[in-house]
Each structure stands twice: as C-alpha cells, then as structure tokens.
Short mmCIF file of C-alpha atoms in Angstrom, two decimals:
data_model
loop_
_atom_site.label_atom_id
_atom_site.label_comp_id
_atom_site.label_asym_id
_atom_site.label_seq_id
_atom_site.Cartn_x
_atom_site.Cartn_y
_atom_site.Cartn_z
CA MET A 1274 0.00 0.00 0.00
CA ILE A 1275 1.40 3.34 -1.03
CA ALA A 1276 0.33 6.40 0.82
CA VAL A 1277 1.00 10.03 0.08
CA ASP A 1278 1.49 12.33 3.00
CA PHE A 1279 -0.92 15.11 2.23
CA PRO A 1280 -0.36 18.45 3.99
CA SER A 1281 -3.00 19.32 6.55
CA ILE A 1282 -5.54 21.89 5.53
CA GLN A 1283 -4.19 24.20 8.20
CA ASN A 1284 -1.02 24.48 6.16
CA LEU A 1285 -2.98 25.27 3.01
CA VAL A 1286 -5.09 28.17 4.18
CA GLU A 1287 -3.51 29.68 7.29
CA TRP A 1288 -0.59 32.04 7.05
CA LYS A 1289 1.97 33.57 9.31
CA ASN A 1290 1.20 36.96 10.73
CA ILE A 1291 3.82 39.42 9.58
CA PHE A 1292 2.99 42.00 12.22
CA GLY A 1293 0.40 42.67 14.84
CA ASP A 1294 0.37 39.02 15.87
CA GLY A 1295 -2.49 38.35 18.24
CA THR A 1296 -4.22 41.69 17.67
CA PHE A 1297 -7.24 42.46 15.57
CA PHE A 1298 -5.07 44.00 12.83
CA ALA A 1299 -2.71 41.07 12.45
CA PHE A 1300 -1.45 41.26 8.88
CA ASN A 1301 -0.90 38.04 6.96
CA LYS A 1302 -0.99 36.92 3.31
CA ILE A 1303 -4.77 37.22 3.16
CA GLY A 1304 -4.54 40.79 4.39
CA LEU A 1305 -1.84 41.49 1.82
CA ILE A 1306 -4.03 40.09 -0.98
CA SER A 1307 -6.99 42.14 0.27
CA VAL A 1308 -4.87 45.28 0.16
CA LEU A 1309 -3.64 44.35 -3.33
CA ALA A 1310 -7.25 43.75 -4.41
CA LEU A 1311 -7.77 47.37 -3.38
CA LEU A 1312 -4.62 48.76 -4.98
CA ILE A 1313 -4.84 47.02 -8.36
CA PRO A 1314 -8.34 48.32 -9.28
CA VAL A 1315 -7.35 51.76 -8.00
CA ALA A 1316 -4.26 51.65 -10.21
CA LEU A 1317 -6.40 50.46 -13.12
CA PHE A 1318 -8.58 53.51 -12.74
CA LEU A 1319 -5.78 55.96 -11.98
CA PHE A 1320 -3.47 55.01 -14.83
CA ALA A 1321 -6.18 54.58 -17.43
CA LYS A 1322 -6.29 57.67 -19.62
CA LYS A 1323 -9.63 59.28 -20.24
CA ASP A 1324 -9.14 59.68 -23.99
CA ALA A 1325 -11.91 59.73 -26.52
CA VAL A 1326 -10.27 56.81 -28.28
CA PRO A 1327 -9.48 54.14 -25.67
CA ARG A 1328 -6.06 52.58 -25.85
CA GLY A 1329 -4.20 50.07 -23.69
CA LEU A 1330 -5.16 50.11 -20.03
CA GLN A 1331 -8.19 52.29 -20.66
CA ASN A 1332 -9.74 49.38 -22.55
CA VAL A 1333 -9.40 47.14 -19.49
CA THR A 1334 -10.95 49.67 -17.13
CA GLU A 1335 -13.78 50.63 -19.41
CA GLY A 1336 -14.27 46.98 -20.31
CA ALA A 1337 -14.81 46.18 -16.64
CA VAL A 1338 -17.23 49.09 -16.22
CA GLU A 1339 -19.12 48.13 -19.35
CA PHE A 1340 -19.18 44.47 -18.36
CA VAL A 1341 -20.83 45.28 -15.04
CA GLU A 1342 -23.22 47.66 -16.78
CA ASN A 1343 -24.26 45.34 -19.59
CA GLN A 1344 -23.94 41.87 -18.10
CA VAL A 1345 -24.81 42.45 -14.45
CA ILE A 1346 -27.09 45.46 -14.13
CA MET A 1347 -29.00 45.59 -17.40
CA PRO A 1348 -30.33 41.98 -17.44
CA THR A 1349 -31.41 42.11 -13.79
CA ILE A 1350 -32.31 45.58 -12.48
CA GLY A 1351 -32.53 47.44 -15.77
CA PRO A 1352 -31.55 51.02 -16.56
CA ASP A 1353 -32.63 52.41 -13.17
CA GLY A 1354 -30.05 50.14 -11.50
CA MET A 1355 -27.17 52.27 -12.74
CA ARG A 1356 -26.97 54.01 -9.37
CA PHE A 1357 -25.73 50.69 -7.95
CA LEU A 1358 -22.87 50.60 -10.45
CA PRO A 1359 -20.17 51.76 -7.96
CA LEU A 1360 -21.21 49.11 -5.44
CA LEU A 1361 -21.45 46.27 -7.95
CA LEU A 1362 -18.27 47.33 -9.72
CA SER A 1363 -16.27 47.42 -6.50
CA ILE A 1364 -17.72 44.06 -5.43
CA PHE A 1365 -16.82 42.56 -8.81
CA LEU A 1366 -13.29 43.96 -8.88
CA PHE A 1367 -12.54 43.23 -5.24
CA ILE A 1368 -13.65 39.61 -5.54
CA PHE A 1369 -12.00 39.08 -8.90
CA PHE A 1370 -8.61 40.37 -7.80
CA GLY A 1371 -8.94 38.54 -4.50
CA ASN A 1372 -9.60 35.34 -6.46
CA ILE A 1373 -7.03 35.67 -9.20
CA PHE A 1374 -4.11 35.41 -6.74
CA GLU A 1375 -5.04 31.73 -6.65
CA VAL A 1376 -3.04 31.21 -9.84
CA ILE A 1377 -0.37 33.90 -9.41
CA PRO A 1378 2.94 32.26 -8.48
CA THR A 1379 4.32 32.92 -4.99
CA PHE A 1380 0.84 33.91 -3.82
CA ASN A 1381 -1.06 30.79 -4.91
CA MET A 1382 -3.86 31.62 -2.53
CA PRO A 1383 -7.26 33.16 -3.19
CA ALA A 1384 -8.16 35.63 -0.45
CA ASN A 1385 -11.73 34.43 -0.73
CA ALA A 1386 -10.79 30.88 0.26
CA ARG A 1387 -10.90 32.25 3.79
CA MET A 1388 -14.35 32.93 5.17
CA ALA A 1389 -13.50 36.52 6.16
CA ASN A 1390 -13.98 38.43 2.90
CA PRO A 1391 -16.95 36.44 1.54
CA LEU A 1392 -18.76 36.74 4.84
CA LEU A 1393 -18.07 40.46 5.02
CA LEU A 1394 -19.31 41.06 1.49
CA ALA A 1395 -22.35 38.84 2.01
CA ILE A 1396 -23.31 40.77 5.14
CA LEU A 1397 -22.82 44.01 3.23
CA VAL A 1398 -25.06 42.79 0.40
CA TRP A 1399 -27.62 41.59 2.95
CA ALA A 1400 -27.66 45.02 4.58
CA VAL A 1401 -27.86 46.76 1.19
CA PHE A 1402 -30.82 44.82 -0.16
CA ILE A 1403 -32.76 45.14 3.10
CA PHE A 1404 -31.99 48.87 3.17
CA VAL A 1405 -33.10 49.27 -0.44
CA GLY A 1406 -36.31 47.34 0.27
CA VAL A 1407 -37.16 49.39 3.35
CA LYS A 1408 -36.31 52.63 1.62
CA ASN A 1409 -38.57 51.84 -1.34
CA HIS A 1410 -41.44 50.05 0.34
CA GLY A 1411 -41.20 50.84 4.06
CA ALA A 1412 -42.58 48.26 6.47
CA LYS A 1413 -44.50 46.72 3.58
CA TYR A 1414 -41.23 45.16 2.45
CA PHE A 1415 -41.05 42.92 5.52
CA ILE A 1416 -44.79 42.28 5.58
CA GLU A 1417 -44.85 41.06 2.01
CA ILE A 1418 -42.11 38.57 2.78
CA ILE A 1419 -43.38 37.32 6.12
CA TRP A 1420 -47.09 37.33 5.19
CA PRO A 1421 -47.08 37.16 1.36
CA PRO A 1422 -50.41 38.53 0.06
CA SER A 1423 -50.16 36.76 -3.29
CA VAL A 1424 -50.71 33.22 -1.92
CA PRO A 1425 -53.90 31.74 -0.40
CA VAL A 1426 -54.41 32.56 3.28
CA GLY A 1427 -54.02 28.95 4.35
CA LEU A 1428 -50.56 28.70 2.86
CA ARG A 1429 -49.31 32.07 4.04
CA PRO A 1430 -47.65 30.94 7.29
CA LEU A 1431 -45.77 28.20 5.49
CA VAL A 1432 -44.75 30.27 2.45
CA GLY A 1433 -43.95 33.21 4.70
CA LEU A 1434 -41.70 31.07 6.85
CA ILE A 1435 -39.89 29.67 3.82
CA GLU A 1436 -39.56 33.13 2.27
CA THR A 1437 -38.29 34.66 5.48
CA LEU A 1438 -35.71 31.93 5.88
CA SER A 1439 -34.61 32.09 2.29
CA VAL A 1440 -34.43 35.88 2.06
CA PHE A 1441 -32.90 36.82 5.39
CA ILE A 1442 -30.79 33.77 6.22
CA LEU A 1443 -30.12 31.62 3.18
CA ARG A 1444 -29.27 34.53 0.86
CA PRO A 1445 -26.25 35.88 2.75
CA PHE A 1446 -25.28 32.37 3.83
CA GLY A 1447 -25.47 31.14 0.23
CA LEU A 1448 -23.53 34.09 -1.12
CA ALA A 1449 -20.71 33.70 1.38
CA VAL A 1450 -20.56 29.91 1.18
CA ARG A 1451 -20.71 29.85 -2.64
CA LEU A 1452 -17.71 32.11 -3.02
CA PHE A 1453 -15.75 30.65 -0.14
CA ALA A 1454 -16.35 27.00 -1.01
CA ASN A 1455 -15.65 27.48 -4.71
CA MET A 1456 -12.36 29.17 -4.06
CA LEU A 1457 -11.33 26.78 -1.29
CA ALA A 1458 -12.21 23.77 -3.47
CA GLY A 1459 -10.23 25.20 -6.37
CA HIS A 1460 -7.30 25.94 -4.09
CA ILE A 1461 -7.34 22.41 -2.67
CA LEU A 1462 -7.54 20.95 -6.19
CA LEU A 1463 -4.54 22.96 -7.34
CA VAL A 1464 -2.60 22.07 -4.19
CA THR A 1465 -3.49 18.40 -4.63
CA PHE A 1466 -2.15 18.16 -8.16
CA GLY A 1467 0.80 20.40 -7.42
CA TRP A 1468 1.64 18.23 -4.43
CA LEU A 1469 1.25 15.08 -6.55
CA CYS A 1470 3.72 16.53 -9.06
CA VAL A 1471 6.20 16.96 -6.20
CA VAL A 1472 5.81 13.65 -4.38
CA LEU A 1473 5.57 11.54 -7.55
CA PHE A 1474 9.01 12.70 -8.67
CA VAL A 1475 10.42 9.32 -7.53
CA PRO A 1476 12.58 6.67 -9.25
CA ASN A 1477 9.91 3.98 -9.40
CA ALA A 1478 6.77 3.01 -11.31
CA LEU A 1479 4.66 5.59 -9.51
CA ALA A 1480 6.34 8.32 -11.55
CA ALA A 1481 4.24 7.17 -14.51
CA ILE A 1482 1.31 9.07 -13.00
CA LEU A 1483 3.30 12.29 -12.85
CA PRO A 1484 2.57 13.49 -16.42
CA PHE A 1485 -1.14 13.13 -15.79
CA SER A 1486 -1.06 15.10 -12.59
CA PHE A 1487 1.03 17.74 -14.34
CA ALA A 1488 -1.46 17.93 -17.21
CA MET A 1489 -4.28 18.21 -14.69
CA LEU A 1490 -2.41 20.97 -12.88
CA VAL A 1491 -2.08 22.96 -16.11
CA LEU A 1492 -5.71 22.38 -17.08
CA LEU A 1493 -6.98 23.25 -13.61
CA THR A 1494 -4.93 26.43 -13.54
CA GLY A 1495 -6.74 27.56 -16.66
CA PHE A 1496 -10.04 26.42 -15.20
CA GLU A 1497 -9.42 28.29 -11.97
CA ILE A 1498 -8.75 31.52 -13.85
CA PHE A 1499 -12.18 31.05 -15.38
CA VAL A 1500 -13.69 30.22 -11.99
CA SER A 1501 -12.10 33.30 -10.42
CA PHE A 1502 -13.84 35.45 -12.98
CA LEU A 1503 -17.08 33.48 -12.87
CA GLN A 1504 -17.42 33.65 -9.10
CA ALA A 1505 -16.88 37.41 -9.10
CA PHE A 1506 -19.48 37.66 -11.87
CA VAL A 1507 -21.96 35.42 -10.05
CA PHE A 1508 -21.54 37.29 -6.78
CA ALA A 1509 -22.18 40.63 -8.48
CA LEU A 1510 -25.06 39.14 -10.49
CA LEU A 1511 -26.75 37.70 -7.40
CA THR A 1512 -26.27 41.00 -5.59
CA ALA A 1513 -28.02 42.72 -8.49
CA VAL A 1514 -30.82 40.12 -8.45
CA TYR A 1515 -31.34 40.60 -4.71
CA ILE A 1516 -31.38 44.38 -5.07
CA ASP A 1517 -33.86 44.02 -7.91
CA SER A 1518 -36.10 41.82 -5.77
CA SER A 1519 -36.06 44.56 -3.14
CA LEU A 1520 -36.84 47.25 -5.69
CA HIS A 1521 -39.63 45.34 -7.41
CA PRO A 1522 -40.95 42.54 -5.15
CA ALA A 1523 -42.51 39.72 -7.15
CA HIS A 1524 -46.27 39.31 -6.91
CA MET B 964 -29.17 4.43 4.53
CA SER B 965 -28.56 0.98 5.93
CA VAL B 966 -25.48 0.66 3.72
CA LEU B 967 -24.09 3.88 5.11
CA ALA B 968 -24.86 2.80 8.66
CA THR B 969 -23.10 -0.50 8.00
CA ILE B 970 -20.04 1.24 6.62
CA ALA B 971 -19.95 3.64 9.57
CA THR B 972 -20.36 0.92 12.19
CA GLU B 973 -17.83 -1.35 10.49
CA THR B 974 -15.35 1.49 10.32
CA LEU B 975 -15.91 2.12 13.99
CA GLU B 976 -15.56 -1.59 14.81
CA LEU B 977 -12.31 -1.76 12.86
CA ALA B 978 -11.09 1.29 14.74
CA GLN B 979 -12.00 -0.27 18.06
CA GLU B 980 -10.26 -3.52 17.15
CA ALA B 981 -7.10 -1.59 16.26
CA ASN B 982 -7.05 -0.16 19.79
CA LEU B 983 -7.21 3.44 18.64
CA THR B 984 -7.89 6.30 20.99
CA ALA B 985 -11.27 7.97 21.08
CA ASP B 986 -9.92 10.97 19.17
CA ASP B 987 -8.56 8.77 16.41
CA GLN B 988 -11.86 6.94 16.20
CA LYS B 989 -13.68 10.22 15.98
CA GLY B 990 -11.32 11.33 13.25
CA ILE B 991 -11.80 8.15 11.27
CA ALA B 992 -15.58 8.29 11.58
CA GLY B 993 -15.49 11.95 10.66
CA ALA B 994 -13.35 11.31 7.58
CA ALA B 995 -15.62 8.47 6.42
CA GLY B 996 -18.72 10.56 7.00
CA ALA B 997 -17.15 13.56 5.35
CA GLY B 998 -16.31 11.68 2.19
CA MET B 999 -19.79 10.23 2.09
CA ALA B 1000 -21.43 13.60 2.73
CA TYR B 1001 -19.65 15.26 -0.13
CA GLY B 1002 -20.17 12.34 -2.49
CA LEU B 1003 -23.90 12.30 -1.83
CA ALA B 1004 -24.19 16.06 -1.97
CA ALA B 1005 -22.57 16.11 -5.41
CA ILE B 1006 -25.10 13.76 -7.05
CA GLY B 1007 -28.14 16.02 -7.12
CA PRO B 1008 -26.44 19.23 -8.21
CA GLY B 1009 -24.47 17.25 -10.81
CA ILE B 1010 -27.69 16.04 -12.43
CA GLY B 1011 -29.30 19.43 -11.95
CA ILE B 1012 -26.51 21.44 -13.55
CA GLY B 1013 -26.22 18.97 -16.40
CA TYR B 1014 -29.94 19.25 -17.14
CA LEU B 1015 -29.88 23.03 -16.69
CA VAL B 1016 -26.97 23.66 -19.02
CA GLY B 1017 -28.32 21.19 -21.56
CA GLN B 1018 -31.63 23.01 -21.67
CA ALA B 1019 -29.88 26.37 -21.82
CA VAL B 1020 -27.76 25.24 -24.78
CA GLN B 1021 -30.88 23.95 -26.49
CA ALA B 1022 -32.61 27.26 -25.89
CA MET B 1023 -29.62 29.14 -27.28
CA ALA B 1024 -29.50 26.89 -30.33
CA ARG B 1025 -33.19 27.42 -30.99
CA GLN B 1026 -33.13 31.13 -30.39
CA PRO B 1027 -29.62 32.48 -30.89
CA GLU B 1028 -30.93 36.04 -30.58
CA ALA B 1029 -31.98 35.33 -26.97
CA ALA B 1030 -28.57 33.86 -26.08
CA GLY B 1031 -27.63 36.77 -23.79
CA ALA B 1032 -30.69 36.50 -21.57
CA VAL B 1033 -30.46 32.71 -21.53
CA ARG B 1034 -26.81 32.83 -20.51
CA THR B 1035 -27.44 35.23 -17.63
CA ASN B 1036 -30.29 33.09 -16.34
CA MET B 1037 -28.20 29.96 -16.84
CA PHE B 1038 -25.47 31.36 -14.59
CA LEU B 1039 -28.07 32.31 -12.00
CA GLY B 1040 -29.53 28.81 -12.10
CA ILE B 1041 -26.09 27.25 -11.87
CA ALA B 1042 -25.30 29.48 -8.89
CA PHE B 1043 -28.42 28.36 -7.04
CA THR B 1044 -28.02 24.70 -7.94
CA GLU B 1045 -24.33 24.63 -7.21
CA ALA B 1046 -24.95 26.05 -3.75
CA LEU B 1047 -26.21 22.61 -2.66
CA ALA B 1048 -22.99 20.92 -3.71
CA LEU B 1049 -20.98 23.64 -2.02
CA ILE B 1050 -22.94 23.24 1.20
CA GLY B 1051 -22.01 19.58 0.94
CA PHE B 1052 -18.38 20.62 0.59
CA VAL B 1053 -18.67 22.83 3.66
CA VAL B 1054 -20.25 19.97 5.58
CA PHE B 1055 -17.31 17.86 4.47
CA ILE B 1056 -14.91 20.36 5.96
CA LEU B 1057 -17.01 20.68 9.11
CA LEU B 1058 -17.08 16.91 9.62
CA LYS B 1059 -13.43 16.51 8.80
CA PHE B 1060 -12.07 19.31 10.96
CA ALA B 1061 -14.68 19.99 13.61
CA MET C 839 9.69 40.61 5.06
CA LEU C 840 7.75 40.17 1.84
CA LEU C 841 9.20 36.70 1.37
CA ALA C 842 8.31 35.82 4.93
CA ILE C 843 4.69 36.73 4.32
CA LEU C 844 4.49 34.51 1.25
CA ALA C 845 5.99 31.42 2.89
CA ALA C 846 3.72 28.75 4.25
CA ASP C 847 3.24 28.47 7.98
CA GLU C 848 5.10 25.32 8.87
CA ALA C 849 4.63 25.29 12.59
CA PRO C 850 1.65 23.09 13.43
CA LYS C 851 -0.99 25.17 15.12
CA GLU C 852 -3.96 24.02 17.05
CA VAL C 853 -6.65 22.71 14.75
CA VAL C 854 -9.10 25.50 13.97
CA ASN C 855 -12.04 24.93 11.70
CA PRO C 856 -11.14 26.56 8.38
CA ILE C 857 -14.67 27.83 7.96
CA ILE C 858 -14.54 30.13 10.96
CA PRO C 859 -13.48 33.59 9.76
CA GLU C 860 -10.55 35.31 11.41
CA VAL C 861 -11.10 38.76 12.80
CA SER C 862 -7.80 40.15 11.53
CA GLU C 863 -8.51 39.01 7.97
CA MET C 864 -11.97 40.53 8.18
CA PHE C 865 -10.42 43.76 9.40
CA TRP C 866 -8.04 44.08 6.45
CA GLY C 867 -10.63 42.86 3.97
CA GLY C 868 -13.25 45.27 5.29
CA LEU C 869 -10.81 48.15 5.31
CA SER C 870 -9.70 47.41 1.74
CA PHE C 871 -13.23 47.00 0.44
CA ALA C 872 -14.48 50.13 2.17
CA ALA C 873 -11.57 52.10 0.72
CA LEU C 874 -12.16 50.60 -2.73
CA PHE C 875 -15.86 51.41 -2.66
CA MET C 876 -15.30 54.97 -1.44
CA LEU C 877 -12.57 55.62 -4.01
CA ILE C 878 -14.55 54.13 -6.88
CA ASN C 879 -17.76 55.83 -5.88
CA PHE C 880 -16.42 59.32 -5.30
CA VAL C 881 -13.06 59.60 -7.08
CA LEU C 882 -12.30 56.98 -9.69
CA LEU C 883 -15.50 56.09 -11.49
CA PRO C 884 -16.94 59.54 -12.35
CA PRO C 885 -14.12 60.61 -14.72
CA VAL C 886 -14.16 57.26 -16.50
CA GLN C 887 -17.93 57.41 -16.82
CA ARG C 888 -17.69 60.97 -18.04
CA ALA C 889 -15.14 59.92 -20.66
CA MET C 890 -17.42 57.06 -21.73
CA ARG C 891 -20.47 59.32 -21.85
CA ASP C 892 -18.54 61.97 -23.83
CA ARG C 893 -17.41 59.34 -26.27
CA GLU C 894 -20.93 58.04 -26.60
CA ALA C 895 -22.19 61.58 -27.20
CA THR C 896 -19.45 62.19 -29.77
CA ILE C 897 -20.21 58.95 -31.52
CA GLN C 898 -23.92 59.74 -31.45
CA ALA C 899 -23.30 63.22 -32.84
CA ASP C 900 -21.02 61.83 -35.55
CA LYS C 901 -23.60 59.23 -36.36
CA ASP C 902 -26.33 61.86 -36.56
CA ALA C 903 -24.12 64.02 -38.78
CA ALA C 904 -23.38 61.04 -40.98
CA ASP C 905 -27.09 60.24 -41.17
CA ALA C 906 -27.88 63.83 -42.11
CA ALA C 907 -25.13 63.84 -44.74
CA ARG C 908 -26.40 60.56 -46.06
CA ALA C 909 -29.96 61.90 -46.24
CA LYS C 910 -28.67 65.00 -48.05
CA ALA C 911 -26.70 62.92 -50.48
CA ALA C 912 -29.73 60.70 -51.04
CA SER C 913 -31.96 63.68 -51.81
CA ALA C 914 -29.30 65.15 -54.12
CA LYS C 915 -29.01 61.84 -55.86
CA ALA C 916 -32.79 61.67 -56.22
CA ASP C 917 -32.78 65.17 -57.73
CA ALA C 918 -30.01 64.24 -60.12
CA ASP C 919 -31.87 61.07 -61.02
CA ASP C 920 -35.00 63.08 -61.73
CA GLU C 921 -33.03 65.42 -63.94
CA VAL C 922 -31.42 62.60 -65.79
CA ALA C 923 -34.80 60.99 -66.27
CA ASP C 924 -36.24 64.27 -67.61
CA VAL C 925 -33.35 64.76 -70.01
CA ARG C 926 -33.58 61.23 -71.14
CA ALA C 927 -37.30 61.53 -71.76
CA GLU C 928 -36.71 64.73 -73.70
CA ALA C 929 -33.98 63.14 -75.74
CA SER C 930 -36.11 60.14 -76.53
CA ALA C 931 -38.98 62.44 -77.51
CA VAL C 932 -36.63 64.32 -79.85
CA VAL C 933 -35.37 61.07 -81.28
CA ASP C 934 -38.93 59.85 -81.75
CA THR C 935 -40.05 62.96 -83.60
CA ALA C 936 -36.90 62.89 -85.73
CA ARG C 937 -37.53 59.28 -86.53
CA GLU C 938 -41.15 59.96 -87.43
CA GLU C 939 -40.12 62.87 -89.63
CA ALA C 940 -37.44 60.82 -91.28
CA GLU C 941 -39.94 58.04 -91.85
CA ALA C 942 -42.44 60.45 -93.36
CA GLU C 943 -39.72 61.96 -95.56
CA ARG C 944 -38.67 58.54 -96.64
CA GLN C 945 -42.25 57.58 -97.49
CA ARG C 946 -42.65 60.81 -99.42
CA LEU C 947 -39.40 60.30 -101.34
CA LEU C 948 -40.25 56.69 -101.99
CA ALA C 949 -43.68 57.57 -103.32
CA ARG C 950 -42.23 60.26 -105.55
CA ALA C 951 -39.55 57.93 -106.84
CA GLU C 952 -42.16 55.28 -107.54
CA ARG C 953 -44.30 57.79 -109.31
CA GLU C 954 -41.31 58.94 -111.40
CA VAL C 955 -40.31 55.40 -112.12
CA ALA C 956 -43.86 54.59 -113.22
CA ALA C 957 -43.93 57.66 -115.44
CA MET C 958 -40.58 56.87 -116.97
CA LYS C 959 -41.67 53.29 -117.49
CA GLU C 960 -44.82 54.46 -119.23
CA ILE C 961 -42.79 56.75 -121.47
CA ALA C 962 -40.33 54.04 -122.25
CA GLU C 963 -43.12 51.58 -123.03
CA GLU C 964 -44.72 54.12 -125.32
CA GLU C 965 -41.38 54.65 -127.02
CA ILE C 966 -40.86 50.95 -127.45
CA ALA C 967 -44.32 50.53 -128.92
CA ARG C 968 -43.71 53.41 -131.21
CA ASP C 969 -40.33 52.00 -132.28
CA ARG C 970 -41.91 48.64 -133.02
CA GLU C 971 -44.59 50.33 -135.00
CA ASP C 972 -41.90 52.26 -136.90
CA ALA C 973 -39.87 49.15 -137.47
CA LEU C 974 -42.94 47.29 -138.71
CA LEU C 975 -43.77 50.16 -141.04
CA GLN C 976 -40.22 50.20 -142.37
CA LEU C 977 -40.12 46.47 -142.78
CA ARG C 978 -43.48 46.18 -144.48
CA PRO C 979 -42.44 47.28 -148.06
CA GLN C 980 -39.39 45.03 -147.98
CA VAL C 981 -41.48 42.09 -146.72
CA ALA C 982 -44.03 42.83 -149.42
CA ASP C 983 -41.29 42.89 -152.08
CA LEU C 984 -39.87 39.66 -150.77
CA ALA C 985 -43.31 38.05 -150.74
CA VAL C 986 -44.10 39.27 -154.29
CA ASN C 987 -40.71 38.04 -155.52
CA ALA C 988 -41.20 34.70 -153.90
CA ALA C 989 -44.72 34.43 -155.26
CA SER C 990 -43.56 35.36 -158.83
CA ARG C 991 -40.93 32.66 -158.67
CA VAL C 992 -43.59 30.20 -157.58
CA VAL C 993 -45.95 31.09 -160.34
CA SER C 994 -42.99 31.60 -162.73
CA ARG C 995 -44.33 34.86 -164.10
CA PRO C 996 -43.95 38.47 -163.00
CA ILE C 997 -46.58 39.79 -160.60
CA ASP C 998 -47.45 43.42 -160.48
CA ALA C 999 -46.14 44.65 -157.17
CA ASN C 1000 -48.69 47.43 -156.87
CA ALA C 1001 -51.53 45.04 -157.56
CA ALA C 1002 -50.31 42.60 -154.95
CA ARG C 1003 -49.91 45.29 -152.42
CA PRO C 1004 -53.34 45.17 -150.72
CA VAL C 1005 -53.09 41.38 -150.47
CA VAL C 1006 -49.73 41.55 -148.73
CA ASP C 1007 -50.97 44.22 -146.34
CA ARG C 1008 -54.01 42.13 -145.51
CA VAL C 1009 -51.81 39.10 -144.71
CA LEU C 1010 -49.40 41.11 -142.59
CA ASN C 1011 -52.18 42.72 -140.63
CA SER C 1012 -53.99 39.51 -139.87
#
C-alpha cells in the first residue's frame, strides 16, 4: 500500500502573521491580498487615460465598467439600476482580484478561500438589499415577505416562513458559502495536483502518474482563472438580483 | 441508509479492534462521514446542472438572438443549484475538521 | 519581510475549523473593500464614466451628422436622377419625332420615286411601242417585195407589185 502524506488543511489556508500578531489587525498573506485587491483596481482607474479613443489600459478599465453595466445590471435591475454601479463594480473587482491570486505564483492563494472576505461582502449585500427594500417600500417590504399577500391565506404561514428563511438567512449564507467554497475547493484541487507533481518525482513506477497530474495541474490552472472570474461575476449578479427583488418585489 | 450505517459501524468496529484512541476513532468516523457527505451532496447538483446547461444550450441553439438573456439566467440557475454541492463541501470540511 | 509573508506556515498550530473567519482578515478585507468602494464611488468612477459618456455623445453626434449627410446625399441623388430621367425623356422624344419625320420623308421620297419610275416606265413603253410600229412600217415594203418576188418565182411569171400590195398588207395585218 502506497500512501501520500498530504499536507494538513491548516497548512494550506492559514498564514503567518507578519505583524500585529495576536491583535485584531494582524497582517498576513490574506490581508496582503486584500490590500492588493484594493490597490490594483485603484491603479487600473488611476493610470487609465480618459481619452476619446481608448487605448491600452483604458480598454481594461472601461471593459470592466461596461461588463458590469451590460452583463450584471441591465439583465437584472434594468436602466434604473445604474446608481448601484459603484457598489457592484467594486464588489466585482474586489472579488476578482482577490480570487485571481489563486493562480499567481508565490501567492497561490485566493483571499476568498478564507471565510473573512466572503462573509463580510455577504453581510454588506444583505444590509444593502434590506436597506433598499425598506427605503422603497417601508414596512410593507417585511410584511410582504413574512405574510405574502399573493398566496392563499391557508398557505401564508408556510410560504412566509420559507420566504423569510430564504431571504434573510439563506441569501447571505449562500452568497458567502458559494464564493468561499468554490475558491477553497479550487485551491485544494490545485494544491493536490501540485503536491502530486512533487511527491511523484520518484525513481519507481509511480512516476508514470506524474505526467497526468502535471497535465491536470495545467488544465486546472486555466479552469481556476475562469472560476475566479465566474465567481466574481456570479456574486455581483446575485447582488443585483437581490437588489432588484427589493426594488420590485414579485407578486 | 442501511449501507451507510453498515459502513460507519464497520469502520468504527475496525477502529475499536485496532485499539485506537477515542480521538482517532472520531477522526476516522469523521473522515468516512465527510467523504460520504460530499459524495452524496454532489449527485443532485451534478444532475441538476447537467440538465440546466443542456436546456440552456438547447434554448440558445433554438433562439440564438436570446442567447444573452439565456446565458445570464443559466449562470443564476447554476449558482443556485451549485450552492447545494458547495454546502455539501462545507459539511465535508465541518465533519473533517470539527 | 515580503518573502516571509508569502511562505507557508510550517509550525503546526492548534486545529481550527477553516470555515470560521478570522477577525484580523476581516479587518483588512473590510478596510480594503471600504476604501475601494469609497474611491470608486467618489473619485475613480466619475471621470471614466464621463469619458465614456462623452465618447458616446461624440459617436452619437457623428452618427447623426453622418445620417444627415447621407440623407442630403440621397436627396441630391434623387434630384439628379429626376433630372437625368427628364433629359432622357426629352432626348427620346426628340429622337422619336426625328424618326417619325425621317420616316415620313422617306415615305414621301419613296412615293415620288415610284411615281417617277412609273412615269418613266410608261414613257419608255410608249417609245418601245412606237419604235416597233416604226420598225414594222419600215419592214413592211421590204417584206411585201420579198413576198411578191417569192410568189412570182412560184408562179414563174412576174406579178405586179402594186396590184399585190393590198393582199400583202391584208396578210401582214392579220
């Protein structure tokens, strides 16, 4: 029986504190990636020229803005959702650049594979869509969820309970868990095949598996780039859907 | 369910026979349960996403002009369906490391 | 220091569930996101959006101008087409009248020529008839002499030419 010593998950996702060890502002790799996920979008916006004819970096910045406008806001909220563009754009960029460090050498860690950032953003989105609902519909917003007037009276307690659970608990939970689990799963996959490439470099028959694990590593790296983008897109898209459901509750 | 129960009890019996400590036994049972939890949680969403994407591709092939709307809704559907598998993954981690 | 932050933590720590978020990571993440949102909302996005809106307006204006120019060109082309059609119609009318005139002239000339030809033919026929008449008249005495000679040989005695004359004329005229 051949066994491979797989590193414990603690060694895959937890990082040394570089300063402030033990305090609330302890700074580790995740903090560094979070700060970079702030600095890179800011640099994108700062160094992009504002020419009439976009060239170079300006294409990237305006492409991101246009992507959020056309693919996230327009299909869900519609034209009156443009006032949420700054929020959705910063969510999209922050998550994307937090994710993409998963495949950047020497980092090899998505910030969102830790629960901190996803949970924070999910709570923010939760607060935003409740705020938007209350602002647009007042107390009626809660009443229509807890005691939905569009279903028969007999079913209202049941449907209301399900709706309340799904809107106020499952939505933020789902948002956070979706992002976190996707990134953690991708990270573990990459680590698994990377680790296999290392431990299978042995002078016996087991080395025959090495090319396959290397091919898988290359394929999965490409796949994870796609997933990094897709998860940022899905998070922003779901945020837009939730905001839309607060703006125009379904009847 | 009886199969799962059998596997779990047999794993536990094997662990007891090997004179493992209670923590080790807990770890072994947790690992077995974790693997099972994720495997089972992946079945439904796997079928669901396959069906969903298949239908979406069919819709796009029939109405290429509606491809944009179909794609957006496809991603939304995938996100909701996939959440089940991801909850399974989280349960896996909870069972394995709790 | 940077390298130290990138290296994996090798020291085994106490087992903590990886799902539980860490406060310090939330602090840095929240700080970064808040800063990003504030910067994008108030500082970074407006100029980019303004640039995009300006470009859209420019493109729209250019498009409108192009549409106007195209409409103008189309109307000019329609005018020119009308003119060309008019001229062409005029030209064809001129050609038609010319052709009709030419045809009429031709018919007239043809008729005249035919008439002339007919007249000339008539004259010629008259002349021919007259010539034949003349020739017959000239021939008649000689024929009569020949006939009288021949007849006198047959009867072997001289015949009075003047007496035979009416007989010869009667034969020739019959």
